Amino acid sequence: MTSSSPSTGLRWGILGPGGIARAFASDLRTAGLDLVAVGSRSADSAGAFAADFEVAHAHGSYDALVSDPDVDIVYIATPHPFHAEQAILALEHGKHVLVEKPFTLTGVEAARVRDVAAERGLLAMEAMWTRYLPHMARIREIVASGALGDIRIVMADHTQKISTDPAHRLNALELGGGALLDLGIYPISFAWDILGEPLAITASARLGETGADSEVATIMSHASGALSTSISGSRSAGPNTASIIGTEARIDIASVWYNATSFRLIAPDGRTLEEYASAITGRGMQFQALAAERLVAAGLTDSDVLPIDETVAIMSTLDEIRELIGVRYPGEE
């Protein structure tokens, strides 16, 4: 499957021209979508990004970006402590928003963004790009078909070796640092996708020198009786694989499971019943953008793949995990 679907006409602006924004912009171009503007706190940074991606409008402030009449939807790619304020700013200027995960810092903030979007009749969507990848769409089809039987276990890890510098964003509590929100959001959202809301959560963590979590392990029980487990860590690189294990078959997703990758549907006796290999152009971030465009074109203001109420609830799950492991951000009550 490729990303050659035509644009449905939205004009994109990018707020925050960092590394993830560059990957997204590249995939927008790959998909033929209309990227027209970029905004940064620095005019030089916006200008450099605009030159690299042939973007017509470079704005030296976020206010200028969200005020641009040529922009219909804003992709917010700043660190997550700023997501809520910036998403609301864009919504109040009549722009739809696609907000990098984690959607906000807390569940309360996520609910505020949801409510403003609802009041304005605009799309607010979490950029959990993994959910929109073709291999994940096929996995959901298999799960819905009942081919796995009674799903008993979902497990996934997201572990990377990242800087130990206390000033690095991932280690700075004032920037929402920690493995859970940056990395653990992927397996936690995956468990929600397959099993729904957890009924009970246990968690354990190792905290780094700054008090930010460097490793987090969770076990969650779900309404069906199934268990999900996750490991997230920022100090060591693990296999980054995932499995959905049922009584009649299991799905093993290859590394790196949250990227466009392959999976196998495997019978209890070890036979491979189906093998899927992703074949896409680019990194795969365009699929969430294409989904957003289709929703707006259809007059819809909520994602069917990741509804905004689920995004809010997942942020509340992360709040609960942080409570269990003793991580609080500056300014939290």
Short mmCIF file of C-alpha atoms in Angstrom, two decimals:
data_model
loop_
_atom_site.label_atom_id
_atom_site.label_comp_id
_atom_site.label_asym_id
_atom_site.label_seq_id
_atom_site.Cartn_x
_atom_site.Cartn_y
_atom_site.Cartn_z
CA MET A 1 0.00 0.00 0.00
CA THR A 2 1.32 3.46 -0.85
CA SER A 3 0.46 6.97 0.17
CA SER A 4 -0.64 8.22 -3.24
CA SER A 5 -4.17 9.24 -2.20
CA PRO A 6 -4.93 12.75 -3.43
CA SER A 7 -5.29 15.70 -1.09
CA THR A 8 -8.82 16.60 -0.07
CA GLY A 9 -7.91 20.26 -0.04
CA LEU A 10 -6.75 21.22 3.47
CA ARG A 11 -3.91 23.68 3.72
CA TRP A 12 -1.47 22.67 6.44
CA GLY A 13 0.55 24.80 8.81
CA ILE A 14 3.25 23.42 11.12
CA LEU A 15 3.74 24.91 14.59
CA GLY A 16 7.22 24.16 15.87
CA PRO A 17 9.82 23.27 13.22
CA GLY A 18 11.76 20.60 15.14
CA GLY A 19 12.84 17.10 14.20
CA ILE A 20 9.42 15.46 14.30
CA ALA A 21 8.01 18.34 12.23
CA ARG A 22 10.64 17.71 9.59
CA ALA A 23 9.66 14.05 9.34
CA PHE A 24 6.00 15.04 9.10
CA ALA A 25 6.65 17.71 6.47
CA SER A 26 8.60 15.23 4.37
CA ASP A 27 5.71 12.76 4.49
CA LEU A 28 3.19 15.50 3.66
CA ARG A 29 5.22 16.25 0.55
CA THR A 30 5.46 12.53 -0.27
CA ALA A 31 1.68 12.26 -0.08
CA GLY A 32 1.12 15.36 -2.20
CA LEU A 33 -0.60 17.28 0.59
CA ASP A 34 -0.67 21.06 0.73
CA LEU A 35 1.87 22.39 3.24
CA VAL A 36 1.65 26.19 3.09
CA ALA A 37 3.01 27.63 6.34
CA VAL A 38 5.35 27.13 9.28
CA GLY A 39 5.53 29.02 12.55
CA SER A 40 8.32 29.29 15.10
CA ARG A 41 9.32 31.57 17.94
CA SER A 42 12.34 32.35 15.75
CA ALA A 43 11.93 33.92 12.30
CA ASP A 44 15.28 32.43 11.28
CA SER A 45 14.19 28.92 12.28
CA ALA A 46 10.89 29.28 10.43
CA GLY A 47 12.69 30.63 7.38
CA ALA A 48 15.18 27.78 7.29
CA PHE A 49 12.40 25.20 7.56
CA ALA A 50 10.38 26.95 4.86
CA ALA A 51 13.38 26.96 2.53
CA ASP A 52 14.05 23.26 3.09
CA PHE A 53 10.46 22.21 2.37
CA GLU A 54 9.45 24.94 -0.11
CA VAL A 55 6.83 26.35 2.25
CA ALA A 56 5.26 29.61 1.10
CA HIS A 57 4.72 31.31 4.47
CA ALA A 58 7.33 31.45 7.26
CA HIS A 59 6.06 33.04 10.46
CA GLY A 60 8.26 34.25 13.31
CA SER A 61 5.55 33.70 15.92
CA TYR A 62 2.83 31.15 16.68
CA ASP A 63 0.20 33.91 16.72
CA ALA A 64 1.10 34.82 13.16
CA LEU A 65 0.83 31.19 12.05
CA VAL A 66 -2.62 30.59 13.52
CA SER A 67 -3.80 33.95 12.13
CA ASP A 68 -2.71 33.04 8.59
CA PRO A 69 -5.89 32.96 6.45
CA ASP A 70 -4.27 30.45 4.09
CA VAL A 71 -4.00 27.80 6.86
CA ASP A 72 -6.88 25.38 7.55
CA ILE A 73 -5.25 22.89 9.92
CA VAL A 74 -2.26 23.17 12.25
CA TYR A 75 0.09 20.33 13.15
CA ILE A 76 1.48 21.02 16.63
CA ALA A 77 4.98 19.62 17.07
CA THR A 78 6.37 21.36 20.14
CA PRO A 79 7.19 19.61 23.46
CA HIS A 80 4.04 18.33 25.11
CA PRO A 81 3.82 20.80 28.04
CA PHE A 82 2.92 23.43 25.42
CA HIS A 83 0.40 21.39 23.42
CA ALA A 84 -2.76 22.41 25.25
CA GLU A 85 -2.10 26.14 25.11
CA GLN A 86 -1.05 26.03 21.46
CA ALA A 87 -3.89 23.74 20.36
CA ILE A 88 -6.43 26.04 22.01
CA LEU A 89 -4.77 29.07 20.39
CA ALA A 90 -5.15 27.46 16.95
CA LEU A 91 -8.72 26.33 17.62
CA GLU A 92 -9.70 29.81 18.78
CA HIS A 93 -8.45 31.10 15.44
CA GLY A 94 -10.69 28.65 13.60
CA LYS A 95 -8.04 26.06 12.71
CA HIS A 96 -8.38 22.30 13.00
CA VAL A 97 -5.50 20.72 14.94
CA LEU A 98 -3.43 17.56 14.72
CA VAL A 99 -1.48 17.44 17.98
CA GLU A 100 1.64 15.36 18.50
CA LYS A 101 1.45 12.63 21.09
CA PRO A 102 1.22 12.70 23.96
CA PHE A 103 -1.72 14.96 23.22
CA THR A 104 -1.11 17.09 26.32
CA LEU A 105 0.67 16.86 29.65
CA THR A 106 -2.36 15.68 31.65
CA GLY A 107 -5.90 14.39 31.24
CA VAL A 108 -7.32 17.69 32.48
CA GLU A 109 -5.48 19.57 29.74
CA ALA A 110 -6.65 17.07 27.12
CA ALA A 111 -10.26 17.58 28.18
CA ARG A 112 -9.85 21.36 27.82
CA VAL A 113 -8.64 20.98 24.24
CA ARG A 114 -11.47 18.56 23.46
CA ASP A 115 -14.07 20.94 24.86
CA VAL A 116 -12.78 23.97 22.94
CA ALA A 117 -12.76 21.95 19.71
CA ALA A 118 -16.34 20.83 20.34
CA GLU A 119 -17.45 24.40 21.04
CA ARG A 120 -15.87 25.57 17.79
CA GLY A 121 -17.03 22.61 15.70
CA LEU A 122 -13.43 21.78 14.73
CA LEU A 123 -11.34 18.64 14.50
CA ALA A 124 -8.88 18.03 17.34
CA MET A 125 -6.96 14.81 16.73
CA GLU A 126 -4.00 13.17 18.42
CA ALA A 127 -1.10 12.45 16.09
CA MET A 128 -0.72 8.85 17.26
CA TRP A 129 0.50 8.02 13.79
CA THR A 130 0.98 4.30 14.53
CA ARG A 131 -2.78 3.74 14.66
CA TYR A 132 -3.15 4.97 11.08
CA LEU A 133 -0.43 2.78 9.55
CA PRO A 134 -1.59 0.10 7.10
CA HIS A 135 -0.31 -2.84 9.15
CA MET A 136 -2.28 -1.64 12.17
CA ALA A 137 -5.44 -1.31 10.08
CA ARG A 138 -5.00 -4.94 9.00
CA ILE A 139 -4.36 -6.05 12.59
CA ARG A 140 -7.63 -4.45 13.71
CA GLU A 141 -9.43 -6.33 10.91
CA ILE A 142 -7.97 -9.64 12.10
CA VAL A 143 -8.90 -8.92 15.72
CA ALA A 144 -12.45 -7.96 14.72
CA SER A 145 -12.82 -11.17 12.68
CA GLY A 146 -12.36 -13.30 15.79
CA ALA A 147 -9.43 -15.18 14.26
CA LEU A 148 -7.44 -14.88 17.50
CA GLY A 149 -10.19 -16.43 19.59
CA ASP A 150 -10.33 -15.11 23.13
CA ILE A 151 -7.57 -12.50 23.45
CA ARG A 152 -5.74 -13.13 26.72
CA ILE A 153 -2.57 -11.01 26.57
CA VAL A 154 -1.30 -7.89 24.81
CA MET A 155 2.32 -6.93 25.33
CA ALA A 156 4.61 -4.31 23.84
CA ASP A 157 7.79 -2.41 24.61
CA HIS A 158 9.21 0.93 23.54
CA THR A 159 12.79 1.18 24.72
CA GLN A 160 15.51 3.42 23.36
CA LYS A 161 18.97 4.52 24.47
CA ILE A 162 18.63 8.29 24.72
CA SER A 163 20.78 10.98 26.34
CA THR A 164 21.40 10.89 30.09
CA ASP A 165 22.10 14.65 30.08
CA PRO A 166 19.91 16.16 32.85
CA ALA A 167 19.17 19.10 30.55
CA HIS A 168 17.88 16.87 27.75
CA ARG A 169 14.13 17.29 27.22
CA LEU A 170 13.45 13.65 28.11
CA ASN A 171 15.07 14.08 31.53
CA ALA A 172 13.65 17.52 32.37
CA LEU A 173 10.48 17.37 34.47
CA GLU A 174 9.67 20.98 33.60
CA LEU A 175 9.40 19.84 29.96
CA GLY A 176 7.27 16.81 30.78
CA GLY A 177 10.32 14.56 30.65
CA GLY A 178 10.29 10.84 31.31
CA ALA A 179 10.03 7.61 29.39
CA LEU A 180 6.31 7.20 30.04
CA LEU A 181 4.92 10.17 28.12
CA ASP A 182 7.48 10.13 25.31
CA LEU A 183 7.79 6.37 24.79
CA GLY A 184 5.24 4.57 26.96
CA ILE A 185 2.38 6.40 25.26
CA TYR A 186 2.84 4.01 22.31
CA PRO A 187 2.30 0.66 24.09
CA ILE A 188 -0.32 2.13 26.42
CA SER A 189 -2.32 3.45 23.45
CA PHE A 190 -1.83 0.09 21.69
CA ALA A 191 -3.31 -1.77 24.66
CA TRP A 192 -6.28 0.62 24.65
CA ASP A 193 -6.72 0.08 20.91
CA ILE A 194 -6.93 -3.71 21.22
CA LEU A 195 -8.50 -4.20 24.66
CA GLY A 196 -10.18 -0.92 25.57
CA GLU A 197 -10.07 0.91 28.86
CA PRO A 198 -8.08 -0.69 31.68
CA LEU A 199 -10.05 -1.53 34.82
CA ALA A 200 -7.01 -1.77 37.08
CA ILE A 201 -3.40 -0.68 36.72
CA THR A 202 -0.21 -1.61 38.49
CA ALA A 203 3.10 0.05 37.67
CA SER A 204 6.71 0.19 38.75
CA ALA A 205 9.47 2.52 37.66
CA ARG A 206 13.06 3.57 38.04
CA LEU A 207 13.54 7.30 38.36
CA GLY A 208 16.58 9.09 37.02
CA GLU A 209 18.73 11.74 38.61
CA THR A 210 16.24 14.54 37.85
CA GLY A 211 13.22 12.62 39.15
CA ALA A 212 11.96 11.82 35.66
CA ASP A 213 11.14 8.18 34.97
CA SER A 214 13.81 6.35 32.97
CA GLU A 215 12.09 2.93 32.97
CA VAL A 216 8.41 2.11 33.54
CA ALA A 217 6.64 -1.27 33.59
CA THR A 218 2.86 -1.59 33.64
CA ILE A 219 0.31 -4.38 33.99
CA MET A 220 -3.28 -3.51 33.18
CA SER A 221 -6.43 -5.64 33.38
CA HIS A 222 -9.31 -5.02 30.98
CA ALA A 223 -13.05 -5.69 30.92
CA SER A 224 -12.70 -8.93 28.94
CA GLY A 225 -10.34 -10.33 31.59
CA ALA A 226 -7.33 -9.89 29.30
CA LEU A 227 -4.06 -8.49 30.60
CA SER A 228 -1.76 -6.01 28.91
CA THR A 229 1.85 -5.37 29.76
CA SER A 230 4.19 -2.61 28.69
CA ILE A 231 7.81 -1.66 29.18
CA SER A 232 9.13 1.78 28.32
CA GLY A 233 12.66 2.95 28.86
CA SER A 234 15.02 5.71 27.77
CA ARG A 235 18.38 4.35 28.93
CA SER A 236 18.63 1.10 26.93
CA ALA A 237 17.47 -0.19 23.56
CA GLY A 238 15.23 -3.25 23.62
CA PRO A 239 13.56 -5.36 20.91
CA ASN A 240 10.62 -2.97 20.36
CA THR A 241 8.22 -5.74 19.42
CA ALA A 242 4.58 -6.38 20.29
CA SER A 243 2.22 -9.36 20.47
CA ILE A 244 -1.51 -9.97 20.72
CA ILE A 245 -2.05 -13.46 22.11
CA GLY A 246 -5.36 -15.29 21.81
CA THR A 247 -6.63 -18.81 22.39
CA GLU A 248 -6.78 -19.62 18.65
CA ALA A 249 -3.82 -17.61 17.29
CA ARG A 250 -1.45 -14.78 18.05
CA ILE A 251 -0.08 -11.80 16.17
CA ASP A 252 3.63 -11.05 16.49
CA ILE A 253 4.57 -7.57 15.25
CA ALA A 254 8.19 -7.22 14.21
CA SER A 255 10.59 -4.52 15.30
CA VAL A 256 9.99 -1.66 15.23
CA TRP A 257 6.34 -2.45 15.88
CA TYR A 258 5.09 1.15 16.04
CA ASN A 259 6.67 2.00 12.65
CA ALA A 260 5.53 0.65 9.30
CA THR A 261 6.70 -2.95 9.64
CA SER A 262 5.64 -6.59 9.27
CA PHE A 263 3.66 -9.03 11.36
CA ARG A 264 2.74 -12.70 11.40
CA LEU A 265 -0.51 -14.39 12.38
CA ILE A 266 0.58 -17.62 14.04
CA ALA A 267 -1.43 -20.69 15.02
CA PRO A 268 -0.89 -22.35 18.44
CA ASP A 269 1.14 -25.09 16.73
CA GLY A 270 3.51 -22.51 15.24
CA ARG A 271 2.17 -22.45 11.68
CA THR A 272 2.13 -19.05 9.99
CA LEU A 273 -1.44 -18.34 8.91
CA GLU A 274 -0.76 -14.89 7.43
CA GLU A 275 2.28 -12.74 6.90
CA TYR A 276 2.02 -9.01 6.27
CA ALA A 277 4.83 -6.73 5.14
CA SER A 278 4.37 -2.97 4.92
CA ALA A 279 5.21 -1.36 1.60
CA ILE A 280 4.84 2.39 1.88
CA THR A 281 6.60 5.51 0.69
CA GLY A 282 8.16 7.68 3.38
CA ARG A 283 8.07 7.12 7.11
CA GLY A 284 4.30 6.73 7.29
CA MET A 285 3.25 9.92 9.09
CA GLN A 286 1.16 10.88 6.08
CA PHE A 287 -1.57 8.36 6.91
CA GLN A 288 -2.75 10.32 9.94
CA ALA A 289 -2.79 13.50 7.83
CA LEU A 290 -4.80 11.78 5.11
CA ALA A 291 -7.23 10.55 7.77
CA ALA A 292 -7.63 14.08 9.12
CA GLU A 293 -8.31 15.40 5.63
CA ARG A 294 -10.94 12.75 4.97
CA LEU A 295 -12.70 13.53 8.24
CA VAL A 296 -12.87 17.26 7.55
CA ALA A 297 -13.98 16.66 3.95
CA ALA A 298 -16.82 14.51 5.30
CA GLY A 299 -17.87 17.20 7.76
CA LEU A 300 -16.73 15.16 10.76
CA THR A 301 -14.92 16.48 13.82
CA ASP A 302 -13.74 13.28 15.48
CA SER A 303 -11.49 10.41 14.47
CA ASP A 304 -13.03 6.96 14.15
CA VAL A 305 -9.59 5.39 14.67
CA LEU A 306 -8.74 7.35 17.83
CA PRO A 307 -11.73 9.33 19.12
CA ILE A 308 -10.93 12.42 21.14
CA ASP A 309 -12.69 10.99 24.21
CA GLU A 310 -10.31 8.03 24.06
CA THR A 311 -7.32 10.36 23.77
CA VAL A 312 -8.51 12.16 26.92
CA ALA A 313 -9.00 8.85 28.73
CA ILE A 314 -5.54 7.62 27.71
CA MET A 315 -4.01 10.80 29.11
CA SER A 316 -5.88 10.08 32.35
CA THR A 317 -4.42 6.56 32.32
CA LEU A 318 -0.94 8.09 32.05
CA ASP A 319 -1.84 10.39 34.96
CA GLU A 320 -2.75 7.32 37.03
CA ILE A 321 0.49 5.55 36.13
CA ARG A 322 2.49 8.64 37.11
CA GLU A 323 0.65 8.71 40.44
CA LEU A 324 1.62 5.08 41.02
CA ILE A 325 5.30 5.67 40.24
CA GLY A 326 5.56 9.00 42.05
CA VAL A 327 6.21 11.38 39.15
CA ARG A 328 4.69 14.86 39.23
CA TYR A 329 5.42 17.81 37.01
CA PRO A 330 6.17 21.32 38.30
CA GLY A 331 2.95 23.22 38.87
CA GLU A 332 0.72 20.14 39.19
CA GLU A 333 -1.69 20.32 42.08
#
